[in-house]
Amino acid sequence: MALLKAARVADVPTLDVVVAPGLVAVAKARSAAAVGGRFSVIGHRGKGMNALASEDPRLRDVRENTVRSFNDAGRFPVDYVEFDVQVTKDGCPIIFHDNFIFTQDDGKISQKRVADIQLQDFLQYGLQNEQGKVGKPLLRRLKDGRMVNWNVQSEDALCTLEEAFEKVNPRLGFNVELKFDDSLEYTEEELTRILQAILKVVFEYAKDRPILFSSFQPDAAQLMRKLQGTYPVYFLTNGGTELYADVRRNSLEEAVKLCLAGGLQGIVSEARGIFRHPAAVPKIKEANLSLLTYGTLNNVPEAVYMQHLMGVNGVIVDLVPEITEAVSELIALPLPEPDLEVGSLSNQAAARGATTPNFSQREISFLLRLIPELVQ
């Protein structure tokens, strides 16, 4: 087996309407098969998020959440691309992660809340599709408060959800994250207006493309499930790695309760939450819920393989070329009997012999330390 080529632990960067019955059946079948039928790799914001503070140039390769990033990811064996959808003031679903969009004019930095601007204003930022037209420069505020120029190697224009359906490889599924601002409170009427605008585009353009919805906003996730039964809805959670005023967001146990109460089909957890609470995985499976993960650990192939052994259904990753290669090598191997006791891992490795992944001693040591370190 070829040596693993993706990031090692020390290299992980610091990130952060009416539908025809036939279409309903096809959409349900394809969505279920892509996520539940085998271990899936999902491209985060396309080929990977832009981590502008990272020294890793791969995290500034192509502008995130753009048609180019989605199609670049599609050149590798990913099942879905994940992206963030918000709705502009005039009711158009657009693809953008941050709550605010920043620019600079005559040396002064200005900001606007994405949901408070018109579509035409949003599309004036960054690279322009119209030849000869120059857009407003894009800046980004980092988690530490610094403001930086949002520069990447391969540019592309900001896009709408409709454009993504029209221009992205039709074999790629869409993991549509329903994006809301944690600092705001939303009425059911506001949530309904936003979700219906998104659904209108999805039902008109999705055809037989696999779709799944996800959201950190508990009420939005449950409401999306009430508004439609065509596509699965997953609840996004930090899995207890961060705490919020809304207790429904603070643990995997609460996530399971919310899914069962609202008829949701799955959970998307921060990978650290799964490693810190591995006993939650069989409980999630017993609840007949699918389980995906996200986070920087998913850029480490050993951590991805461990999740496969634990029963996770798929991972959302930034290093798409490296992780898809590692997964194709590792997950094609016979799956060992499920035994997550760390002390028995080395014994299992010896028993499996030739079918064991070709880990180095350093990698095996990492696997043996991974779960207890994260629990601490």
Coordinates of C-alpha atoms in Angstrom, one line a residue:
M1 CA 0.0 0.0 0.0
A2 CA 1.2 3.5 -0.8
L3 CA 2.2 5.7 2.1
L4 CA -0.4 8.1 3.4
K5 CA 0.2 11.6 2.0
A6 CA -2.3 13.8 3.9
A7 CA -1.7 16.0 6.8
R8 CA -0.2 14.6 10.0
V9 CA -1.4 15.7 13.4
A10 CA 1.4 18.2 13.9
D11 CA 0.5 19.8 10.5
V12 CA -3.2 20.3 11.1
P13 CA -3.9 24.0 10.6
T14 CA -6.0 26.0 13.1
L15 CA -9.3 26.4 11.2
D16 CA -12.3 27.1 11.6
V17 CA -43.4 24.5 -4.3
V18 CA -44.7 21.2 -5.5
V19 CA -42.5 18.2 -6.4
A20 CA -43.4 15.4 -8.8
P21 CA -43.8 12.0 -6.9
G22 CA -41.2 10.4 -9.1
L23 CA -38.7 13.1 -8.3
V24 CA -39.4 12.7 -4.6
A25 CA -38.7 8.9 -4.8
V26 CA -35.5 9.4 -6.8
A27 CA -34.2 12.2 -4.5
K28 CA -34.9 10.2 -1.3
A29 CA -33.2 7.1 -2.7
R30 CA -30.1 8.9 -4.0
S31 CA -29.7 11.0 -0.8
A32 CA -30.0 7.9 1.4
A33 CA -27.6 5.8 -0.7
A34 CA -24.9 8.5 -0.9
V35 CA -24.8 9.1 2.9
G36 CA -26.0 5.9 4.4
G37 CA -24.8 3.2 2.0
R38 CA -21.1 3.7 2.3
F39 CA -18.4 5.8 4.0
S40 CA -18.7 9.3 2.4
V41 CA -16.2 12.1 1.9
I42 CA -17.8 15.6 1.6
G43 CA -15.9 18.6 0.5
H44 CA -16.0 21.5 3.0
R45 CA -17.3 24.6 1.2
G46 CA -16.2 22.9 -2.0
K47 CA -12.5 21.9 -2.2
G48 CA -11.9 23.3 1.3
M49 CA -12.4 26.3 3.5
N50 CA -10.1 29.3 3.2
A51 CA -8.1 29.5 6.4
L52 CA -6.3 32.8 5.8
A53 CA -4.3 32.7 9.0
S54 CA -2.9 29.2 8.1
E55 CA 0.6 28.7 6.7
D56 CA -0.7 25.8 4.7
P57 CA -1.1 27.1 1.1
R58 CA -3.7 24.4 0.3
L59 CA -6.2 26.3 2.5
R60 CA -5.9 29.3 0.2
D61 CA -6.0 27.4 -3.1
V62 CA -9.4 28.3 -4.4
R63 CA -12.1 30.6 -3.2
E64 CA -14.5 28.7 -0.9
N65 CA -18.2 28.4 -1.6
T66 CA -17.9 29.1 -5.3
V67 CA -18.7 27.1 -8.5
R68 CA -15.0 26.6 -9.2
S69 CA -14.4 25.2 -5.7
F70 CA -17.3 22.8 -6.0
N71 CA -16.2 21.6 -9.5
D72 CA -12.6 21.3 -8.4
A73 CA -13.7 19.1 -5.5
G74 CA -15.8 17.0 -8.0
R75 CA -12.6 16.0 -9.8
F76 CA -12.0 13.7 -6.8
P77 CA -14.2 10.9 -5.4
V78 CA -16.3 13.0 -3.1
D79 CA -20.0 12.3 -2.7
Y80 CA -21.2 15.8 -1.7
V81 CA -19.9 19.3 -1.4
E82 CA -21.0 21.2 1.7
F83 CA -21.8 24.9 1.5
D84 CA -23.5 27.7 3.4
V85 CA -26.7 29.3 2.2
Q86 CA -28.2 32.6 3.4
V87 CA -31.0 34.6 1.9
T88 CA -30.6 38.2 0.8
K89 CA -33.0 41.0 1.8
D90 CA -34.8 40.6 -1.5
G91 CA -35.3 36.9 -1.0
C92 CA -32.5 35.3 -3.1
P93 CA -30.6 32.3 -1.6
I94 CA -26.8 32.9 -2.0
I95 CA -23.8 30.9 -1.0
F96 CA -21.6 32.6 1.6
H97 CA -20.3 31.5 5.1
D98 CA -19.7 34.7 7.1
N99 CA -22.5 36.7 8.6
F100 CA -20.9 40.0 7.5
I101 CA -19.2 40.9 4.3
F102 CA -16.3 43.4 4.4
T103 CA -14.7 45.7 1.9
Q104 CA -12.3 48.7 1.8
D105 CA -12.9 52.0 0.1
D106 CA -10.4 54.9 0.3
G107 CA -8.6 53.2 3.1
K108 CA -11.8 52.8 5.2
I109 CA -13.2 49.4 6.1
S110 CA -17.0 49.0 5.8
Q111 CA -19.2 46.0 6.7
K112 CA -22.7 44.9 5.9
R113 CA -24.7 42.0 7.2
V114 CA -25.2 39.6 4.3
A115 CA -28.9 39.0 5.1
D116 CA -29.5 42.7 5.0
I117 CA -28.3 43.5 1.5
Q118 CA -29.9 43.1 -1.9
L119 CA -28.7 40.4 -4.3
Q120 CA -27.1 42.9 -6.7
D121 CA -25.1 44.5 -3.9
F122 CA -23.8 41.1 -2.8
L123 CA -22.7 40.2 -6.3
Q124 CA -20.6 43.4 -6.6
Y125 CA -18.0 42.0 -4.2
G126 CA -14.9 40.2 -5.5
L127 CA -14.2 38.8 -8.9
Q128 CA -16.8 39.8 -11.5
N129 CA -18.2 37.5 -14.3
E130 CA -18.7 40.5 -16.6
Q131 CA -15.5 41.1 -18.5
G132 CA -13.8 44.4 -17.7
K133 CA -15.9 45.0 -14.5
V134 CA -14.0 45.4 -11.3
G135 CA -15.6 44.3 -8.1
K136 CA -15.3 45.6 -4.5
P137 CA -12.3 44.2 -2.7
L138 CA -13.1 41.4 -0.3
L139 CA -11.7 41.4 3.3
R140 CA -12.3 38.9 6.0
R141 CA -12.3 39.2 9.8
L142 CA -10.5 36.4 11.5
K143 CA -11.6 34.9 14.8
D144 CA -9.0 36.9 16.7
G145 CA -10.4 40.1 15.3
R146 CA -7.8 40.8 12.7
M147 CA -8.9 42.1 9.3
V148 CA -7.1 40.6 6.3
N149 CA -7.3 40.8 2.5
W150 CA -9.2 37.7 1.3
N151 CA -6.6 36.5 -1.2
V152 CA -6.5 33.1 -2.7
Q153 CA -4.6 31.5 -5.6
S154 CA -7.6 30.6 -7.8
E155 CA -10.4 33.2 -7.8
D156 CA -14.1 32.8 -8.7
A157 CA -17.1 35.0 -8.4
L158 CA -19.6 34.8 -5.5
C159 CA -22.6 32.8 -6.5
T160 CA -26.3 32.1 -5.9
L161 CA -27.8 28.7 -5.0
E162 CA -29.4 28.7 -8.4
E163 CA -26.1 29.1 -10.2
A164 CA -24.6 26.2 -8.2
F165 CA -27.4 23.9 -9.4
E166 CA -26.9 25.1 -13.0
K167 CA -23.1 25.1 -13.2
V168 CA -21.8 22.3 -10.8
N169 CA -21.2 18.8 -11.9
P170 CA -24.7 17.1 -11.6
R171 CA -23.2 13.9 -10.1
L172 CA -22.2 15.9 -6.9
G173 CA -24.6 15.9 -4.1
F174 CA -25.2 19.2 -2.2
N175 CA -25.0 19.4 1.6
V176 CA -26.9 22.6 2.1
E177 CA -26.1 24.2 5.4
L178 CA -28.9 26.5 6.5
K179 CA -26.8 29.4 7.8
F180 CA -28.1 31.7 10.6
D181 CA -26.4 34.2 12.9
D182 CA -26.0 32.9 16.5
S183 CA -26.2 36.4 17.8
L184 CA -29.8 36.9 16.5
E185 CA -33.1 35.5 17.6
Y186 CA -35.5 34.4 14.8
T187 CA -39.2 34.2 14.8
E188 CA -40.9 31.2 13.2
E189 CA -42.2 33.5 10.6
E190 CA -38.7 34.7 9.7
L191 CA -37.4 31.2 9.6
T192 CA -40.2 30.1 7.4
R193 CA -39.7 32.9 4.9
I194 CA -36.0 32.1 4.6
L195 CA -36.4 28.3 4.3
Q196 CA -39.2 28.6 1.8
A197 CA -37.0 30.8 -0.4
I198 CA -34.3 28.1 -0.3
L199 CA -36.8 25.3 -1.0
K200 CA -38.2 27.1 -4.0
V201 CA -34.8 27.0 -5.7
V202 CA -34.1 23.5 -4.6
F203 CA -37.3 22.0 -5.9
E204 CA -37.0 23.9 -9.2
Y205 CA -33.4 23.0 -10.0
A206 CA -32.3 20.0 -8.0
K207 CA -33.8 17.4 -10.4
D208 CA -32.2 14.0 -9.2
R209 CA -29.2 15.6 -7.5
P210 CA -28.7 14.2 -4.0
I211 CA -29.5 16.8 -1.4
L212 CA -29.3 17.0 2.4
F213 CA -30.0 19.9 4.6
S214 CA -28.1 20.7 7.9
S215 CA -28.2 23.5 10.4
F216 CA -26.8 24.6 13.8
Q217 CA -30.0 26.4 14.4
P218 CA -32.3 23.8 16.1
D219 CA -35.6 25.5 15.2
A220 CA -34.6 25.9 11.6
A221 CA -33.6 22.3 11.3
Q222 CA -36.9 21.1 12.8
L223 CA -38.9 23.5 10.7
M224 CA -37.1 22.5 7.5
R225 CA -38.2 18.9 8.3
K226 CA -41.8 20.1 8.7
L227 CA -41.8 22.1 5.5
Q228 CA -40.7 19.2 3.3
G229 CA -40.2 15.4 3.4
T230 CA -38.3 15.0 0.2
Y231 CA -34.7 15.5 1.5
P232 CA -33.1 14.5 4.8
V233 CA -32.3 17.1 7.4
Y234 CA -29.3 16.8 9.8
F235 CA -28.7 18.7 13.0
L236 CA -25.2 20.3 13.3
T237 CA -23.6 20.3 16.7
N238 CA -20.2 21.0 18.3
G239 CA -20.8 17.8 20.3
G240 CA -20.2 19.5 23.6
T241 CA -16.8 21.1 22.6
E242 CA -18.4 24.5 23.0
L243 CA -21.3 25.7 25.2
Y244 CA -24.3 27.8 24.2
A245 CA -27.3 29.3 26.0
D246 CA -29.5 26.9 24.0
V247 CA -28.9 23.5 25.8
R248 CA -30.0 21.7 22.7
R249 CA -26.7 22.6 21.1
N250 CA -24.5 21.4 24.0
S251 CA -24.1 17.7 23.7
L252 CA -24.6 14.7 21.4
E253 CA -27.3 13.4 23.8
E254 CA -29.3 16.6 23.3
A255 CA -28.7 16.3 19.5
V256 CA -30.2 12.8 19.5
K257 CA -33.2 14.1 21.5
L258 CA -33.8 16.9 19.0
C259 CA -33.6 14.7 16.0
L260 CA -36.0 12.2 17.4
A261 CA -38.5 14.9 18.5
G262 CA -38.4 16.6 15.1
G263 CA -38.1 13.6 12.8
L264 CA -34.6 14.5 11.6
Q265 CA -32.5 11.9 9.8
G266 CA -29.0 12.6 11.1
I267 CA -26.4 14.4 13.1
V268 CA -23.3 16.3 11.9
S269 CA -20.9 16.6 14.9
E270 CA -17.5 18.2 15.4
A271 CA -15.1 15.2 15.2
R272 CA -13.6 16.0 18.6
G273 CA -17.1 15.5 20.1
I274 CA -17.2 12.0 18.8
F275 CA -13.7 11.1 20.0
R276 CA -14.4 12.6 23.5
H277 CA -17.7 10.6 23.8
P278 CA -17.2 7.5 21.7
A279 CA -20.1 5.8 23.6
A280 CA -22.5 8.2 21.9
V281 CA -21.9 6.6 18.5
P282 CA -23.8 3.3 19.1
K283 CA -26.6 5.4 20.8
I284 CA -26.9 7.5 17.6
K285 CA -27.0 4.4 15.5
E286 CA -29.6 2.7 17.8
A287 CA -31.7 5.8 17.2
N288 CA -31.5 5.0 13.5
L289 CA -29.7 8.3 12.8
S290 CA -26.9 8.8 10.3
L291 CA -23.7 10.4 11.6
L292 CA -21.3 12.8 9.8
T293 CA -18.5 14.8 11.3
Y294 CA -16.5 18.0 10.5
G295 CA -13.5 19.7 11.9
T296 CA -9.7 19.9 11.6
L297 CA -9.2 16.3 12.7
N298 CA -10.9 15.2 9.5
N299 CA -7.7 16.4 7.7
V300 CA -5.8 13.6 9.4
P301 CA -6.3 10.2 7.6
E302 CA -5.7 8.2 10.8
A303 CA -8.5 10.1 12.5
V304 CA -10.8 9.5 9.6
Y305 CA -10.1 5.8 9.6
M306 CA -10.8 5.6 13.3
Q307 CA -14.2 7.2 12.7
H308 CA -14.9 4.6 10.0
L309 CA -14.1 1.9 12.6
M310 CA -16.4 3.6 15.1
G311 CA -19.4 3.6 12.7
V312 CA -19.4 7.2 11.5
N313 CA -21.0 7.4 8.0
G314 CA -18.9 10.2 6.5
V315 CA -16.6 13.1 7.0
I316 CA -16.6 16.7 5.8
V317 CA -13.0 17.6 4.9
D318 CA -10.8 20.5 3.7
L319 CA -7.9 18.5 2.2
V320 CA -10.1 16.9 -0.5
P321 CA -7.3 15.3 -2.7
E322 CA -5.4 13.9 0.2
I323 CA -8.2 12.6 2.2
T324 CA -10.1 11.0 -0.7
E325 CA -6.9 9.2 -1.6
A326 CA -6.3 8.0 1.9
V327 CA -10.0 6.8 2.2
S328 CA -9.8 4.9 -1.1
E329 CA -6.8 3.0 0.2
L330 CA -7.9 2.5 3.8
I331 CA -11.6 1.9 3.7
A332 CA -11.4 -0.6 0.9
L333 CA -9.8 -2.9 3.4
P334 CA -11.8 -5.5 5.3
L335 CA -13.5 -3.9 8.3
P336 CA -12.3 -5.3 11.6
E337 CA -14.7 -6.4 14.4
P338 CA -15.9 -3.3 16.2
D339 CA -13.8 -2.9 19.4
L340 CA -13.0 0.6 20.5
E341 CA -10.9 -0.3 23.5
V342 CA -7.7 1.5 23.0
G343 CA -5.7 -1.1 24.8
S344 CA -6.8 -3.8 22.4
L345 CA -6.0 -1.8 19.2
S346 CA -2.4 -3.1 18.9
N347 CA -3.6 -6.7 19.4
Q348 CA -6.2 -6.3 16.7
A349 CA -3.4 -4.9 14.4
A350 CA -1.3 -8.0 15.0
A351 CA -4.2 -10.3 14.4
R352 CA -5.2 -8.7 11.1
G353 CA -1.6 -8.9 9.8
A354 CA -1.5 -8.2 6.1
T355 CA -4.9 -6.5 6.0
T356 CA -3.8 -3.8 8.4
P357 CA -3.3 -0.3 7.0
N358 CA 0.4 0.4 6.5
F359 CA 0.8 2.8 9.4
S360 CA 4.3 3.9 10.5
Q361 CA 5.2 3.4 14.2
R362 CA 4.5 7.1 14.7
E363 CA 1.1 6.8 13.3
I364 CA 0.3 3.7 15.4
S365 CA 1.4 5.6 18.4
F366 CA -0.8 8.5 17.4
L367 CA -3.8 6.1 17.1
L368 CA -3.2 4.7 20.6
R369 CA -3.0 8.1 22.1
L370 CA -5.8 9.8 20.1
I371 CA -8.9 9.1 22.1
P372 CA -7.5 9.5 25.7
E373 CA -5.8 12.8 24.7
L374 CA -9.0 14.2 23.4
V375 CA -11.0 13.1 26.4
Q376 CA -8.6 15.0 28.6

